[in-house]
Amino acid sequence: MKQKEQKNGMNPSQEQLPAVEMRVNRLGTGDGHCLAHLSVTLGGVFAVRGLRLTEGKNGPFLNFPSYKNGNGYQDICFPVSAQLRQQMTDAAVTAYRQVLDRHQAEADAQSQAEPEEPEPASGIGMQM
């Protein structure tokens, strides 16, 4: 059986995946399933904003920008291959964990810093 070839003459398993640069724009508020809002640059030449990393029943899931139509939601853009979807999801989870680790390290450093105690007021100045 002949494998399906794409216009470039390569079958989907031979196609090289673009470099994925994922950036966390903000973390979720914690009141729902959204973990983070992200943007991605593919191959250094195409950027997509409005991605959301959510907690699904089978682990983290990457949602792509969509709009509501009469039948529910329709994705505006999405990965065509399962390999690219997995690569993008992995990059999103990695970026999310790095941001969490950085926030935790900052919180730890701030809690370890001892607050300076104010000096007792001297008798200089106005008193009432």
PDB file of C-alpha atoms in Angstrom, residues 5-117:
ATOM      1  CA  GLU A   5       2.288  11.937  -0.048  1.00  0.00           C
ATOM      2  CA  GLN A   6       1.929  15.636   0.523  1.00  0.00           C
ATOM      3  CA  LYS A   7       2.600  18.353  -2.050  1.00  0.00           C
ATOM      4  CA  ASN A   8       6.241  18.495  -0.994  1.00  0.00           C
ATOM      5  CA  GLY A   9       6.696  14.800  -1.871  1.00  0.00           C
ATOM      6  CA  MET A  10       7.211  13.730   1.758  1.00  0.00           C
ATOM      7  CA  ASN A  11       4.860  11.596   3.780  1.00  0.00           C
ATOM      8  CA  PRO A  12       3.734  13.118   7.110  1.00  0.00           C
ATOM      9  CA  SER A  13       6.097  10.995   9.221  1.00  0.00           C
ATOM     10  CA  GLN A  14       9.139  12.300   7.301  1.00  0.00           C
ATOM     11  CA  GLU A  15       8.210  15.961   7.610  1.00  0.00           C
ATOM     12  CA  GLN A  16      10.495  18.014   9.833  1.00  0.00           C
ATOM     13  CA  LEU A  17       8.675  19.808  12.628  1.00  0.00           C
ATOM     14  CA  PRO A  18       9.285  23.539  13.103  1.00  0.00           C
ATOM     15  CA  ALA A  19      11.025  24.912  16.168  1.00  0.00           C
ATOM     16  CA  VAL A  20       8.450  25.820  18.810  1.00  0.00           C
ATOM     17  CA  GLU A  21       9.005  28.771  21.152  1.00  0.00           C
ATOM     18  CA  MET A  22       6.259  28.931  23.772  1.00  0.00           C
ATOM     19  CA  ARG A  23       5.783  31.960  26.044  1.00  0.00           C
ATOM     20  CA  VAL A  24       3.516  32.210  29.089  1.00  0.00           C
ATOM     21  CA  ASN A  25       1.685  35.549  29.015  1.00  0.00           C
ATOM     22  CA  ARG A  26      -0.122  35.086  32.314  1.00  0.00           C
ATOM     23  CA  LEU A  27      -1.054  32.338  34.711  1.00  0.00           C
ATOM     24  CA  GLY A  28      -4.617  31.207  35.232  1.00  0.00           C
ATOM     25  CA  THR A  29      -6.526  32.667  38.139  1.00  0.00           C
ATOM     26  CA  GLY A  30      -6.953  29.328  39.869  1.00  0.00           C
ATOM     27  CA  ASP A  31     -10.738  29.437  39.823  1.00  0.00           C
ATOM     28  CA  GLY A  32     -11.160  27.163  36.815  1.00  0.00           C
ATOM     29  CA  HIS A  33      -9.348  24.661  34.639  1.00  0.00           C
ATOM     30  CA  CYS A  34      -7.147  27.223  32.848  1.00  0.00           C
ATOM     31  CA  LEU A  35      -3.527  26.939  33.973  1.00  0.00           C
ATOM     32  CA  ALA A  36      -1.992  29.594  31.716  1.00  0.00           C
ATOM     33  CA  HIS A  37      -2.489  31.870  28.711  1.00  0.00           C
ATOM     34  CA  LEU A  38       0.298  31.496  26.149  1.00  0.00           C
ATOM     35  CA  SER A  39       1.616  32.565  22.767  1.00  0.00           C
ATOM     36  CA  VAL A  40       3.784  30.539  20.408  1.00  0.00           C
ATOM     37  CA  THR A  41       6.249  31.241  17.614  1.00  0.00           C
ATOM     38  CA  LEU A  42       6.640  28.478  15.049  1.00  0.00           C
ATOM     39  CA  GLY A  43       9.908  28.203  13.170  1.00  0.00           C
ATOM     40  CA  GLY A  44      10.745  31.776  14.100  1.00  0.00           C
ATOM     41  CA  VAL A  45       8.400  33.016  11.354  1.00  0.00           C
ATOM     42  CA  PHE A  46       4.785  32.573  12.491  1.00  0.00           C
ATOM     43  CA  ALA A  47       3.264  33.659  15.811  1.00  0.00           C
ATOM     44  CA  VAL A  48      -0.039  32.665  17.377  1.00  0.00           C
ATOM     45  CA  ARG A  49      -1.576  34.349  20.409  1.00  0.00           C
ATOM     46  CA  GLY A  50      -4.498  33.257  22.526  1.00  0.00           C
ATOM     47  CA  LEU A  51      -3.507  29.695  23.405  1.00  0.00           C
ATOM     48  CA  ARG A  52      -4.667  28.326  26.758  1.00  0.00           C
ATOM     49  CA  LEU A  53      -3.190  25.458  28.732  1.00  0.00           C
ATOM     50  CA  THR A  54      -5.986  23.731  30.642  1.00  0.00           C
ATOM     51  CA  GLU A  55      -6.155  20.841  33.067  1.00  0.00           C
ATOM     52  CA  GLY A  56      -8.049  18.063  31.295  1.00  0.00           C
ATOM     53  CA  LYS A  57      -9.196  14.701  32.576  1.00  0.00           C
ATOM     54  CA  ASN A  58      -6.134  13.078  30.947  1.00  0.00           C
ATOM     55  CA  GLY A  59      -3.628  15.764  31.946  1.00  0.00           C
ATOM     56  CA  PRO A  60      -2.699  19.166  30.493  1.00  0.00           C
ATOM     57  CA  PHE A  61      -4.402  20.082  27.213  1.00  0.00           C
ATOM     58  CA  LEU A  62      -3.499  22.923  24.856  1.00  0.00           C
ATOM     59  CA  ASN A  63      -6.498  24.878  23.532  1.00  0.00           C
ATOM     60  CA  PHE A  64      -6.085  26.921  20.375  1.00  0.00           C
ATOM     61  CA  PRO A  65      -7.761  30.233  19.509  1.00  0.00           C
ATOM     62  CA  SER A  66     -11.396  29.656  18.547  1.00  0.00           C
ATOM     63  CA  TYR A  67     -14.695  31.387  17.950  1.00  0.00           C
ATOM     64  CA  LYS A  68     -18.238  30.388  18.808  1.00  0.00           C
ATOM     65  CA  ASN A  69     -20.529  29.387  15.977  1.00  0.00           C
ATOM     66  CA  GLY A  70     -23.970  27.753  15.900  1.00  0.00           C
ATOM     67  CA  ASN A  71     -22.540  24.268  16.548  1.00  0.00           C
ATOM     68  CA  GLY A  72     -20.173  25.140  19.411  1.00  0.00           C
ATOM     69  CA  TYR A  73     -16.611  26.362  19.042  1.00  0.00           C
ATOM     70  CA  GLN A  74     -14.487  26.343  15.894  1.00  0.00           C
ATOM     71  CA  ASP A  75     -10.680  26.498  16.054  1.00  0.00           C
ATOM     72  CA  ILE A  76      -9.152  29.405  14.136  1.00  0.00           C
ATOM     73  CA  CYS A  77      -5.774  27.716  13.841  1.00  0.00           C
ATOM     74  CA  PHE A  78      -4.530  24.317  14.925  1.00  0.00           C
ATOM     75  CA  PRO A  79      -1.702  21.828  14.315  1.00  0.00           C
ATOM     76  CA  VAL A  80      -2.438  19.499  11.422  1.00  0.00           C
ATOM     77  CA  SER A  81      -0.317  16.594  12.656  1.00  0.00           C
ATOM     78  CA  ALA A  82      -0.451  14.748  15.958  1.00  0.00           C
ATOM     79  CA  GLN A  83       3.332  15.114  16.237  1.00  0.00           C
ATOM     80  CA  LEU A  84       3.176  18.914  16.084  1.00  0.00           C
ATOM     81  CA  ARG A  85       0.260  19.009  18.536  1.00  0.00           C
ATOM     82  CA  GLN A  86       2.275  16.905  20.996  1.00  0.00           C
ATOM     83  CA  GLN A  87       5.411  19.026  20.502  1.00  0.00           C
ATOM     84  CA  MET A  88       3.422  22.216  21.153  1.00  0.00           C
ATOM     85  CA  THR A  89       1.686  20.741  24.214  1.00  0.00           C
ATOM     86  CA  ASP A  90       5.024  19.586  25.645  1.00  0.00           C
ATOM     87  CA  ALA A  91       6.523  23.051  25.056  1.00  0.00           C
ATOM     88  CA  ALA A  92       3.519  24.694  26.752  1.00  0.00           C
ATOM     89  CA  VAL A  93       3.778  22.426  29.811  1.00  0.00           C
ATOM     90  CA  THR A  94       7.532  23.046  30.035  1.00  0.00           C
ATOM     91  CA  ALA A  95       7.081  26.835  29.817  1.00  0.00           C
ATOM     92  CA  TYR A  96       4.291  26.706  32.413  1.00  0.00           C
ATOM     93  CA  ARG A  97       6.412  24.683  34.849  1.00  0.00           C
ATOM     94  CA  GLN A  98       9.376  27.034  34.375  1.00  0.00           C
ATOM     95  CA  VAL A  99       7.197  30.024  35.262  1.00  0.00           C
ATOM     96  CA  LEU A 100       5.826  28.204  38.319  1.00  0.00           C
ATOM     97  CA  ASP A 101       9.345  27.285  39.432  1.00  0.00           C
ATOM     98  CA  ARG A 102      10.515  30.894  38.969  1.00  0.00           C
ATOM     99  CA  HIS A 103       7.555  32.239  40.969  1.00  0.00           C
ATOM    100  CA  GLN A 104       8.199  29.696  43.718  1.00  0.00           C
ATOM    101  CA  ALA A 105      11.905  30.593  43.866  1.00  0.00           C
ATOM    102  CA  GLU A 106      11.021  34.294  44.099  1.00  0.00           C
ATOM    103  CA  ALA A 107       8.515  33.607  46.871  1.00  0.00           C
ATOM    104  CA  ASP A 108      11.061  31.497  48.759  1.00  0.00           C
ATOM    105  CA  ALA A 109      13.730  34.195  48.434  1.00  0.00           C
ATOM    106  CA  GLN A 110      11.316  36.852  49.620  1.00  0.00           C
ATOM    107  CA  SER A 111      10.182  34.806  52.631  1.00  0.00           C
ATOM    108  CA  GLN A 112      13.806  34.151  53.633  1.00  0.00           C
ATOM    109  CA  ALA A 113      14.709  37.819  53.556  1.00  0.00           C
ATOM    110  CA  GLU A 114      14.347  39.110  57.071  1.00  0.00           C
ATOM    111  CA  PRO A 115      12.282  42.250  57.387  1.00  0.00           C
ATOM    112  CA  GLU A 116      14.105  45.181  58.861  1.00  0.00           C
ATOM    113  CA  GLU A 117      12.723  46.318  62.175  1.00  0.00           C
TER     114      GLU A 117
END
